[in-house]
Short mmCIF file of C-alpha atoms (C1' of nucleotides) in Angstrom, two decimals:
data_model
loop_
_atom_site.label_atom_id
_atom_site.label_comp_id
_atom_site.label_asym_id
_atom_site.label_seq_id
_atom_site.Cartn_x
_atom_site.Cartn_y
_atom_site.Cartn_z
CA MET A 1 31.65 18.23 24.91
CA ASN A 2 34.42 16.00 25.98
CA HIS A 3 32.85 14.72 29.19
CA GLU A 4 30.29 11.97 29.50
CA THR A 5 26.90 13.19 30.55
CA ARG A 6 25.32 11.73 33.68
CA PRO A 7 22.49 9.26 32.89
CA PRO A 8 19.08 10.92 32.92
CA ARG A 9 17.10 10.48 36.13
CA ASP A 10 13.78 9.86 34.39
CA LEU A 11 11.98 10.08 31.07
CA GLU A 12 11.26 13.77 31.65
CA GLU A 13 14.89 14.59 31.92
CA LEU A 14 15.81 12.51 28.89
CA LEU A 15 13.15 14.12 26.77
CA HIS A 16 14.16 17.53 28.02
CA ARG A 17 17.75 16.99 27.00
CA ALA A 18 16.70 15.68 23.59
CA ARG A 19 14.42 18.66 23.04
CA ARG A 20 17.22 21.09 23.79
CA LEU A 21 19.23 19.48 21.00
CA ALA A 22 16.47 19.95 18.42
CA GLY A 23 17.21 22.58 15.81
CA HIS A 24 20.96 22.37 16.27
CA ARG A 25 23.21 21.87 13.34
CA VAL A 26 25.26 18.76 13.52
CA ALA A 27 28.48 19.50 11.75
CA PRO A 28 30.99 21.39 13.93
CA PRO A 29 29.01 21.86 17.18
CA LEU A 30 28.99 18.23 18.20
CA LEU A 31 32.51 17.49 17.00
CA GLU A 32 35.24 16.71 19.42
CA ASP A 33 38.50 18.62 19.26
CA GLY A 34 40.73 17.36 16.53
CA GLU A 35 37.86 15.60 14.83
CA ALA A 36 36.73 18.46 12.63
CA GLY A 37 35.88 17.90 9.02
CA SER A 38 34.05 15.10 7.36
CA LEU A 39 31.96 13.83 10.22
CA LEU A 40 28.84 14.32 8.14
CA HIS A 41 29.41 11.15 6.30
CA GLN A 42 31.00 9.02 8.95
CA LYS A 43 28.47 6.31 9.39
CA GLY A 44 27.11 5.62 12.79
CA LYS A 45 29.37 8.09 14.53
CA LEU A 46 26.70 10.66 15.14
CA GLY A 47 24.54 8.18 16.95
CA GLN A 48 27.35 7.46 19.35
CA LEU A 49 27.97 11.11 20.02
CA LEU A 50 24.28 11.55 20.74
CA GLU A 51 24.39 8.66 23.16
CA ARG A 52 27.19 10.36 25.06
CA VAL A 53 25.51 13.73 25.09
CA LEU A 54 22.23 12.31 26.29
CA GLY A 55 23.88 10.20 28.95
CA ALA A 56 23.32 6.71 27.58
CA THR A 57 25.37 3.89 29.00
CA ALA A 58 26.84 1.39 26.57
CA GLY A 59 23.98 -0.44 24.92
CA SER A 60 24.41 -4.07 23.99
CA ALA A 61 22.25 -6.74 22.44
CA GLN A 62 20.72 -7.46 25.81
CA ARG A 63 20.51 -4.04 27.42
CA PRO A 64 18.85 -0.96 25.98
CA ASP A 65 20.75 2.30 25.62
CA PHE A 66 19.13 3.68 28.78
CA PRO A 67 18.76 0.57 30.95
CA ASP A 68 17.12 2.29 33.90
CA LEU A 69 14.43 3.79 31.69
CA GLY A 70 14.14 0.88 29.28
CA VAL A 71 14.62 3.24 26.37
CA GLU A 72 16.35 2.54 23.07
CA LEU A 73 17.84 5.48 21.17
CA LYS A 74 17.45 5.61 17.38
CA THR A 75 18.59 8.33 15.03
CA ILE A 76 16.66 8.39 11.81
CA PRO A 77 17.75 10.21 8.67
CA VAL A 78 14.91 12.17 7.06
CA ASP A 79 14.70 14.53 4.10
CA ALA A 80 13.63 18.17 4.25
CA SER A 81 9.95 17.20 4.24
CA GLY A 82 10.43 14.82 7.14
CA LYS A 83 10.28 11.56 5.24
CA PRO A 84 12.77 8.84 6.23
CA ARG A 85 15.44 8.21 3.65
CA GLU A 86 15.97 4.61 4.65
CA SER A 87 14.45 1.72 6.48
CA THR A 88 15.58 1.38 10.09
CA PHE A 89 17.67 -1.51 11.34
CA VAL A 90 16.20 -3.24 14.38
CA SER A 91 18.16 -6.39 15.03
CA SER A 92 19.88 -9.16 13.21
CA LEU A 93 18.16 -12.37 12.41
CA SER A 94 19.62 -15.80 12.71
CA LEU A 95 18.47 -18.20 10.04
CA VAL A 96 19.79 -21.15 11.97
CA ASP A 97 18.79 -20.88 15.62
CA ALA A 98 15.07 -20.84 16.02
CA ASP A 99 15.42 -19.98 19.68
CA GLN A 100 14.45 -16.37 19.17
CA ALA A 101 11.34 -17.41 17.35
CA GLU A 102 8.93 -16.33 20.06
CA TRP A 103 7.80 -12.74 19.83
CA GLU A 104 7.49 -12.30 23.56
CA VAL A 105 11.17 -12.89 24.16
CA SER A 106 12.50 -11.68 20.83
CA ALA A 107 15.16 -9.03 20.39
CA VAL A 108 12.82 -7.17 18.06
CA ARG A 109 10.19 -6.74 20.72
CA ARG A 110 12.74 -5.82 23.32
CA LYS A 111 14.26 -3.12 21.14
CA LEU A 112 10.96 -1.64 20.10
CA GLN A 113 9.43 -1.63 23.58
CA LYS A 114 10.23 2.03 24.10
CA VAL A 115 12.16 4.11 21.56
CA LEU A 116 13.44 7.65 21.56
CA TRP A 117 13.50 8.67 17.89
CA ILE A 118 15.78 11.53 16.94
CA PRO A 119 15.33 12.67 13.34
CA LEU A 120 18.39 13.87 11.52
CA VAL A 121 17.21 16.26 8.83
CA THR A 122 19.39 16.33 5.73
CA GLN A 123 19.16 19.67 3.96
CA GLY A 124 21.61 19.78 1.11
CA ASP A 125 24.91 19.61 2.91
CA ALA A 126 23.81 20.58 6.39
CA ARG A 127 22.30 18.24 8.94
CA VAL A 128 19.98 19.41 11.65
CA LEU A 129 18.60 17.54 14.63
CA GLY A 130 14.82 17.33 14.60
CA ALA A 131 12.17 17.20 17.29
CA PRO A 132 12.54 13.97 19.28
CA LEU A 133 9.70 11.51 19.66
CA LEU A 134 9.35 9.12 22.55
CA TRP A 135 7.33 6.21 21.26
CA GLN A 136 5.91 3.08 22.77
CA PRO A 137 3.82 0.82 20.51
CA THR A 138 0.13 0.72 21.26
CA CYS A 139 -1.50 -2.67 21.64
CA GLU A 140 -2.85 -2.41 18.15
CA GLN A 141 0.53 -1.48 16.73
CA GLU A 142 2.20 -4.35 18.53
CA GLN A 143 -0.29 -6.77 17.01
CA VAL A 144 0.80 -5.74 13.52
CA LEU A 145 4.49 -5.96 14.37
CA ARG A 146 3.97 -9.33 15.93
CA ALA A 147 2.05 -10.60 12.92
CA ASP A 148 4.89 -9.47 10.66
CA PHE A 149 7.41 -11.15 12.93
CA ASP A 150 5.44 -14.37 12.87
CA ASP A 151 5.11 -14.26 9.09
CA ILE A 152 8.84 -13.89 8.69
CA MET A 153 9.80 -16.49 11.28
CA GLY A 154 7.14 -18.81 9.91
CA MET A 155 8.71 -18.79 6.47
CA ILE A 156 12.09 -19.64 7.92
CA ALA A 157 10.61 -22.38 10.06
CA ILE A 158 9.01 -23.96 7.00
CA GLY A 159 12.32 -23.73 5.20
CA ASN A 160 10.98 -21.27 2.65
CA VAL A 161 14.00 -19.00 2.77
CA GLU A 162 13.79 -18.16 -0.92
CA GLY A 163 10.29 -16.80 -0.46
CA LEU A 164 11.44 -14.54 2.34
CA THR A 165 11.80 -11.30 0.42
CA ALA A 166 11.72 -7.73 1.67
CA ARG A 167 8.07 -7.68 0.61
CA VAL A 168 6.94 -9.85 3.48
CA GLY A 169 5.62 -7.87 6.44
CA ARG A 170 3.56 -4.73 6.59
CA TRP A 171 5.78 -2.67 8.89
CA LEU A 172 8.59 -5.05 9.79
CA GLN A 173 10.59 -6.64 7.01
CA ALA A 174 13.65 -8.87 6.61
CA ARG A 175 16.44 -7.49 4.46
CA PRO A 176 19.98 -8.53 3.64
CA LYS A 177 22.46 -7.59 6.33
CA ALA A 178 25.91 -8.30 5.03
CA ALA A 179 28.84 -7.59 7.30
CA HIS A 180 30.87 -7.21 4.17
CA GLY A 181 30.04 -8.41 0.69
CA GLY A 182 30.38 -12.13 0.43
CA VAL A 183 29.67 -13.43 3.90
CA ARG A 184 27.20 -16.23 3.73
CA THR A 185 25.26 -18.15 6.30
CA ARG A 186 23.97 -21.69 6.32
CA ALA A 187 20.28 -22.34 6.30
CA TYR A 188 18.08 -25.26 5.39
CA GLY A 189 15.51 -25.42 2.62
CA ALA A 190 12.13 -27.11 2.61
CA ARG A 191 13.69 -30.48 1.88
CA GLU A 192 16.48 -30.14 4.42
CA GLU A 193 19.02 -29.31 1.75
CA PRO A 194 21.56 -26.79 2.97
CA LEU A 195 21.38 -23.33 1.42
CA SER A 196 23.99 -20.65 1.31
CA VAL A 197 22.25 -17.32 1.80
CA LEU A 198 23.10 -13.83 2.86
CA PRO A 199 22.52 -13.05 6.51
CA ARG A 200 19.48 -10.88 7.17
CA GLY A 201 18.26 -8.37 9.67
CA PHE A 202 14.92 -7.04 10.81
CA TYR A 203 14.13 -3.56 9.55
CA LEU A 204 11.23 -1.15 9.95
CA ARG A 205 9.92 0.08 6.62
CA ALA A 206 10.42 3.75 5.84
CA SER A 207 6.69 4.07 5.24
CA PHE A 208 6.06 2.98 8.81
CA THR A 209 8.59 5.21 10.55
CA GLY A 210 7.48 8.06 8.31
CA ALA A 211 3.86 7.73 9.42
CA LEU A 212 5.03 7.39 13.00
CA LEU A 213 7.02 10.60 12.97
CA GLU A 214 4.31 12.46 11.16
CA ASP A 215 1.50 11.52 13.47
CA PRO A 216 2.20 8.99 16.23
CA GLY A 217 -1.41 9.06 17.38
CA THR A 218 -3.21 8.30 14.14
CA LEU A 219 -1.09 5.36 13.08
CA ALA A 220 -3.26 2.33 13.68
CA GLY A 221 -3.37 -1.22 12.44
CA ALA A 222 -6.48 -2.49 10.57
CA MET B 1 -8.60 -15.16 -42.14
CA ASN B 2 -11.23 -12.91 -43.58
CA HIS B 3 -14.27 -14.78 -42.37
CA GLU B 4 -15.85 -14.64 -38.94
CA THR B 5 -15.54 -17.83 -36.97
CA ARG B 6 -18.68 -19.52 -35.68
CA PRO B 7 -19.15 -19.06 -31.90
CA PRO B 8 -17.78 -21.99 -29.92
CA ARG B 9 -20.33 -24.56 -28.81
CA ASP B 10 -18.87 -25.00 -25.34
CA LEU B 11 -15.87 -24.28 -23.15
CA GLU B 12 -14.06 -27.31 -24.57
CA GLU B 13 -14.27 -26.01 -28.08
CA LEU B 14 -13.21 -22.51 -27.05
CA LEU B 15 -10.21 -23.81 -25.15
CA HIS B 16 -9.33 -26.11 -28.00
CA ARG B 17 -9.31 -23.24 -30.45
CA ALA B 18 -7.24 -21.10 -28.12
CA ARG B 19 -4.73 -23.90 -27.59
CA ARG B 20 -4.27 -24.31 -31.31
CA LEU B 21 -3.24 -20.67 -31.52
CA ALA B 22 -0.55 -21.03 -28.86
CA GLY B 23 2.98 -20.80 -30.16
CA HIS B 24 1.99 -18.91 -33.29
CA ARG B 25 3.74 -15.73 -34.20
CA VAL B 26 1.49 -12.77 -34.37
CA ALA B 27 2.90 -10.48 -36.99
CA PRO B 28 1.90 -11.45 -40.55
CA PRO B 29 -0.11 -14.66 -39.97
CA LEU B 30 -3.08 -12.97 -38.33
CA LEU B 31 -3.06 -9.93 -40.58
CA GLU B 32 -5.80 -9.33 -43.04
CA ASP B 33 -4.97 -8.66 -46.68
CA GLY B 34 -3.82 -5.14 -47.20
CA GLU B 35 -3.17 -4.67 -43.53
CA ALA B 36 0.42 -5.82 -43.50
CA GLY B 37 3.07 -3.89 -41.67
CA SER B 38 3.00 -2.18 -38.37
CA LEU B 39 0.29 -4.15 -36.66
CA LEU B 40 2.66 -5.00 -33.85
CA HIS B 41 2.19 -1.68 -32.26
CA GLN B 42 -1.40 -0.98 -33.11
CA LYS B 43 -2.99 -0.93 -29.74
CA GLY B 44 -5.93 -3.11 -29.09
CA LYS B 45 -6.13 -4.40 -32.62
CA LEU B 46 -4.76 -7.81 -31.85
CA GLY B 47 -7.41 -8.42 -29.25
CA GLN B 48 -10.08 -7.79 -31.79
CA LEU B 49 -8.54 -10.12 -34.31
CA LEU B 50 -8.38 -12.79 -31.64
CA GLU B 51 -12.02 -12.25 -30.86
CA ARG B 52 -12.90 -12.85 -34.49
CA VAL B 53 -10.71 -15.89 -34.80
CA LEU B 54 -12.09 -17.48 -31.66
CA GLY B 55 -15.67 -16.70 -32.60
CA ALA B 56 -16.56 -14.05 -30.04
CA THR B 57 -19.62 -11.96 -30.65
CA ALA B 58 -19.33 -8.23 -30.04
CA GLY B 59 -18.72 -7.72 -26.35
CA SER B 60 -20.19 -4.69 -24.64
CA ALA B 61 -20.25 -3.33 -21.13
CA GLN B 62 -23.15 -5.58 -20.32
CA ARG B 63 -22.39 -8.74 -22.25
CA PRO B 64 -19.20 -10.81 -22.08
CA ASP B 65 -17.27 -11.61 -25.22
CA PHE B 66 -18.75 -15.10 -25.33
CA PRO B 67 -22.27 -14.55 -23.98
CA ASP B 68 -23.38 -18.16 -24.19
CA LEU B 69 -20.41 -19.36 -22.18
CA GLY B 70 -20.16 -16.33 -19.90
CA VAL B 71 -16.50 -15.94 -20.79
CA GLU B 72 -14.52 -12.73 -21.08
CA LEU B 73 -11.46 -12.72 -23.34
CA LYS B 74 -8.32 -10.92 -22.17
CA THR B 75 -4.99 -10.69 -23.92
CA ILE B 76 -2.15 -10.00 -21.56
CA PRO B 77 1.29 -8.82 -22.63
CA VAL B 78 4.10 -10.71 -20.89
CA ASP B 79 7.88 -10.67 -21.19
CA ALA B 80 10.05 -13.61 -22.18
CA SER B 81 9.96 -15.00 -18.65
CA GLY B 82 6.17 -14.86 -18.54
CA LYS B 83 5.78 -11.84 -16.30
CA PRO B 84 3.06 -9.32 -17.24
CA ARG B 85 4.40 -6.03 -18.51
CA GLU B 86 1.40 -4.03 -17.38
CA SER B 87 -1.56 -4.06 -15.09
CA THR B 88 -4.77 -5.24 -16.72
CA PHE B 89 -7.76 -2.99 -17.30
CA VAL B 90 -11.01 -4.39 -15.94
CA SER B 91 -13.65 -1.70 -16.13
CA SER B 92 -14.06 2.00 -15.75
CA LEU B 93 -15.10 3.51 -12.48
CA SER B 94 -17.55 6.30 -12.08
CA LEU B 95 -16.74 8.64 -9.24
CA VAL B 96 -20.21 10.11 -9.36
CA ASP B 97 -22.82 7.34 -9.67
CA ALA B 98 -22.87 5.07 -6.68
CA ASP B 99 -25.14 2.61 -8.46
CA GLN B 100 -22.34 0.17 -9.18
CA ALA B 101 -21.17 0.27 -5.61
CA GLU B 102 -22.34 -3.23 -4.73
CA TRP B 103 -19.90 -5.99 -5.51
CA GLU B 104 -22.58 -8.50 -6.37
CA VAL B 105 -23.88 -6.46 -9.28
CA SER B 106 -20.66 -4.66 -10.17
CA ALA B 107 -19.09 -4.64 -13.60
CA VAL B 108 -15.84 -5.78 -12.02
CA ARG B 109 -17.36 -8.96 -10.69
CA ARG B 110 -19.23 -9.59 -13.92
CA LYS B 111 -16.08 -9.26 -16.01
CA LEU B 112 -13.95 -11.43 -13.77
CA GLN B 113 -16.53 -14.18 -13.35
CA LYS B 114 -14.87 -16.32 -16.00
CA VAL B 115 -11.86 -15.16 -18.02
CA LEU B 116 -9.93 -16.70 -20.88
CA TRP B 117 -6.42 -15.28 -20.55
CA ILE B 118 -4.27 -15.30 -23.66
CA PRO B 119 -0.67 -14.27 -22.98
CA LEU B 120 1.11 -12.34 -25.70
CA VAL B 121 4.81 -12.98 -25.28
CA THR B 122 7.03 -10.12 -26.38
CA GLN B 123 10.45 -11.36 -27.46
CA GLY B 124 12.46 -8.52 -28.85
CA ASP B 125 10.47 -7.59 -31.92
CA ALA B 126 8.44 -10.72 -32.35
CA ARG B 127 5.23 -11.51 -30.53
CA VAL B 128 4.06 -15.02 -29.87
CA LEU B 129 0.76 -16.25 -28.48
CA GLY B 130 1.15 -18.16 -25.25
CA ALA B 131 -0.73 -21.02 -23.62
CA PRO B 132 -4.27 -19.90 -22.79
CA LEU B 133 -5.66 -20.12 -19.27
CA LEU B 134 -9.33 -20.40 -18.47
CA TRP B 135 -9.75 -18.96 -15.00
CA GLN B 136 -12.62 -18.63 -12.61
CA PRO B 137 -11.90 -17.07 -9.21
CA THR B 138 -12.09 -19.45 -6.28
CA CYS B 139 -14.19 -18.41 -3.31
CA GLU B 140 -11.08 -17.36 -1.48
CA GLN B 141 -9.84 -15.32 -4.40
CA GLU B 142 -13.18 -13.61 -4.78
CA GLN B 143 -13.09 -12.61 -1.12
CA VAL B 144 -9.86 -10.72 -1.68
CA LEU B 145 -11.12 -9.05 -4.84
CA ARG B 146 -14.30 -8.10 -3.09
CA ALA B 147 -12.42 -6.64 -0.13
CA ASP B 148 -10.30 -4.56 -2.51
CA PHE B 149 -13.42 -3.39 -4.30
CA ASP B 150 -15.05 -2.40 -1.02
CA ASP B 151 -11.93 -0.54 0.11
CA ILE B 152 -11.87 1.46 -3.09
CA MET B 153 -15.57 2.18 -3.20
CA GLY B 154 -15.53 2.97 0.50
CA MET B 155 -12.97 5.71 0.04
CA ILE B 156 -15.05 7.27 -2.70
CA ALA B 157 -18.20 7.03 -0.60
CA ILE B 158 -16.49 8.83 2.27
CA GLY B 159 -15.34 11.48 -0.17
CA ASN B 160 -11.68 10.63 0.33
CA VAL B 161 -10.83 10.78 -3.35
CA GLU B 162 -7.37 12.18 -2.72
CA GLY B 163 -6.48 9.17 -0.59
CA LEU B 164 -7.51 6.82 -3.38
CA THR B 165 -4.12 6.03 -4.85
CA ALA B 166 -3.01 3.04 -6.88
CA ARG B 167 -1.67 1.61 -3.62
CA VAL B 168 -5.09 0.78 -2.27
CA GLY B 169 -6.10 -2.82 -2.89
CA ARG B 170 -4.09 -6.01 -2.80
CA TRP B 171 -4.98 -7.36 -6.24
CA LEU B 172 -7.47 -4.85 -7.59
CA GLN B 173 -6.46 -1.21 -7.78
CA ALA B 174 -7.86 2.09 -9.10
CA ARG B 175 -5.67 3.93 -11.58
CA PRO B 176 -6.09 6.95 -13.81
CA LYS B 177 -7.97 6.22 -17.00
CA ALA B 178 -7.78 9.25 -19.21
CA ALA B 179 -9.59 9.14 -22.52
CA HIS B 180 -7.12 11.72 -23.69
CA GLY B 181 -4.96 13.94 -21.55
CA GLY B 182 -6.97 16.63 -19.86
CA VAL B 183 -10.44 15.15 -19.47
CA ARG B 184 -11.65 15.69 -15.95
CA THR B 185 -14.59 14.42 -13.98
CA ARG B 186 -16.52 15.96 -11.15
CA ALA B 187 -16.44 14.36 -7.74
CA TYR B 188 -17.16 15.49 -4.22
CA GLY B 189 -14.72 15.75 -1.33
CA ALA B 190 -15.27 15.01 2.32
CA ARG B 191 -16.87 18.39 2.90
CA GLU B 192 -19.06 18.27 -0.18
CA GLU B 193 -16.76 20.57 -2.09
CA PRO B 194 -16.58 19.67 -5.76
CA LEU B 195 -13.27 18.27 -6.96
CA SER B 196 -11.93 18.05 -10.46
CA VAL B 197 -10.14 14.75 -10.82
CA LEU B 198 -9.01 12.42 -13.55
CA PRO B 199 -11.37 9.58 -14.34
CA ARG B 200 -10.23 6.20 -13.06
CA GLY B 201 -10.56 2.58 -13.92
CA PHE B 202 -10.26 -0.72 -12.10
CA TYR B 203 -7.10 -2.63 -12.88
CA LEU B 204 -5.62 -5.94 -11.79
CA ARG B 205 -2.07 -5.60 -10.53
CA ALA B 206 0.66 -7.19 -12.60
CA SER B 207 1.82 -9.09 -9.53
CA PHE B 208 -1.59 -10.73 -9.33
CA THR B 209 -1.99 -11.71 -12.97
CA GLY B 210 1.63 -12.86 -12.94
CA ALA B 211 1.01 -15.23 -10.05
CA LEU B 212 -2.19 -16.38 -11.71
CA LEU B 213 -0.52 -17.30 -14.98
CA GLU B 214 2.37 -18.94 -13.24
CA ASP B 215 0.33 -21.18 -10.99
CA PRO B 216 -3.45 -20.73 -10.96
CA GLY B 217 -3.87 -23.37 -8.29
CA THR B 218 -1.53 -22.07 -5.63
CA LEU B 219 -2.69 -18.48 -5.64
CA ALA B 220 -4.68 -18.11 -2.46
CA GLY B 221 -5.83 -15.26 -0.28
CA ALA B 222 -4.70 -15.12 3.39
"C1'" DT C 1 -17.38 8.76 -25.85
"C1'" DA C 2 -16.69 4.18 -23.92
"C1'" DG C 3 -14.11 -0.05 -24.00
"C1'" DG C 4 -9.65 -1.77 -24.44
"C1'" DA C 5 -4.57 -1.77 -24.66
"C1'" DT C 6 0.26 0.26 -24.58
"C1'" DC C 7 3.84 3.57 -23.47
"C1'" DC C 8 6.73 6.01 -20.41
"C1'" DA C 9 9.02 9.57 -16.98
"C1'" DG C 10 9.87 9.63 -12.41
"C1'" DC C 11 9.49 7.92 -7.87
"C1'" DT C 12 9.89 4.10 -4.54
"C1'" DT C 13 11.48 -0.33 -3.03
"C1'" DT C 14 14.54 -4.18 -3.20
"C1'" DG C 15 18.67 -6.39 -2.65
"C1'" DG C 16 22.57 -5.89 -1.64
"C1'" DA C 17 27.49 -3.35 -0.57
"C1'" DT C 18 30.17 -0.24 2.33
"C1'" DC C 19 31.58 1.84 6.28
"C1'" DC C 20 32.45 2.52 11.24
"C1'" DT C 21 33.04 1.17 16.27
"C1'" DT C 22 33.33 -2.05 20.00
"C1'" DA D 1 32.08 -10.81 14.37
"C1'" DA D 2 27.99 -8.13 16.06
"C1'" DG D 3 25.61 -3.80 16.37
"C1'" DG D 4 24.49 0.18 13.90
"C1'" DA D 5 23.96 3.28 9.94
"C1'" DT D 6 24.35 4.85 5.11
"C1'" DC D 7 24.86 4.33 0.02
"C1'" DC D 8 23.45 2.81 -4.46
"C1'" DA D 9 22.11 0.29 -9.03
"C1'" DA D 10 18.48 -2.00 -10.80
"C1'" DA D 11 13.81 -3.51 -10.61
"C1'" DG D 12 9.08 -2.41 -9.78
"C1'" DC D 13 5.23 0.68 -9.29
"C1'" DT D 14 2.49 5.05 -9.84
"C1'" DG D 15 0.41 8.40 -12.30
"C1'" DG D 16 -0.61 9.64 -16.03
"C1'" DA D 17 -0.54 10.14 -21.62
"C1'" DT D 18 -1.36 8.04 -26.05
"C1'" DC D 19 -3.40 5.24 -29.31
"C1'" DC D 20 -6.92 2.36 -31.40
"C1'" DT D 21 -11.83 0.79 -32.78
"C1'" DA D 22 -16.68 0.83 -32.71
#
DNA sequence: TAGGATCCAGCTTTGGATCCTT
DNA sequence: AAGGATCCAAAGCTGGATCCTA
């Protein structure tokens, strides 16, 4: 596993590769030589290994992990029953620039356009790759995500940053995203007074991703 | 405090009486002779004393506490910062009879038509009566309550009793209401099979009553 | 038994903090 | 620093159980 894998030709091939990984334990098998040991808890490393194995090219803010296919890769930690253990980070959120305020051109929409979800099942100490899910939001689903996005951006636009809690948004929420404890960003309150607040990011609620993984078809807005 | 108070002539008089009570400690002052001691934790008793002091006539399922004024009295326990400690019971909910299924004639609507809220502030050991609030739902507020009611009743009508959790409903929710542990009611599932479930009641969420007490004007639907 | 109110164990969510790589 | 992922204490909520009076 030391070589880079060739990018997948099409969605079929990508899905095929991901399916072959399902059921595999994650500890030693995916480790590189000389890297044995405590990979289990090294944050974010597994996702990068998966990218290599599946043939992703370096993803950036602008380009998805598989640029030719327009697919974003997301590993998602779930418990033995398949429920997500955490909310899922989507993108960071600038409280100052309002230039990303339009849903159509937002990073959130771009990243959620087409997602390959790979569950990582935690069972006691072991971690096992789950069945992958290639998901693309339905029209109805996108309406809900867009409404959440607008709610959140609306509160910032009004200057109501204090009211912007993790409770806003049905599927998409804004939560603190601190690079390291203590970094603060400037924002402006309703009466133009400057506020010092923690930077935030967009996250998908665990209840949403859980329903998605459980039954991608049934999950509807309304 | 051994005599019954005359019923209030009008809303003014009722509010006036309630306001005079605000700020008073609840322990000995409101006790009857020979009843001293552990009233603090005697459930429901305080509400009844308040009814007597304010001049309520016996309220029943059909009649409000102040029949002439159409006002229901509700004591609500709050912490030092004014936040409700519990959700508020509104009425019980029969899983069998569908006769109360229409909002217009429902017990829930009847009881929430006009409510005199009396906060009971818990501060360590002491309990103090708070500023009373006479509330009548705005049109907008009633729409939300009605939608919640329809959601809940709809699930029962479909036979989806298992899906009827305390999460359904934005302000109004259905929660278990057990007379004493172990009483079960008969209901029918989606395929007509009989289910044995705990009886339930309608409750107002603490987040709703909290917002109401804090700022009755601002609380809007949407 | 029905109306009304309180208590509480355990689960879930919030609001961060930490950690890693590029 | 930005992108990504995980960890965790405290607060809030759910699902009951308990307690009281008429």
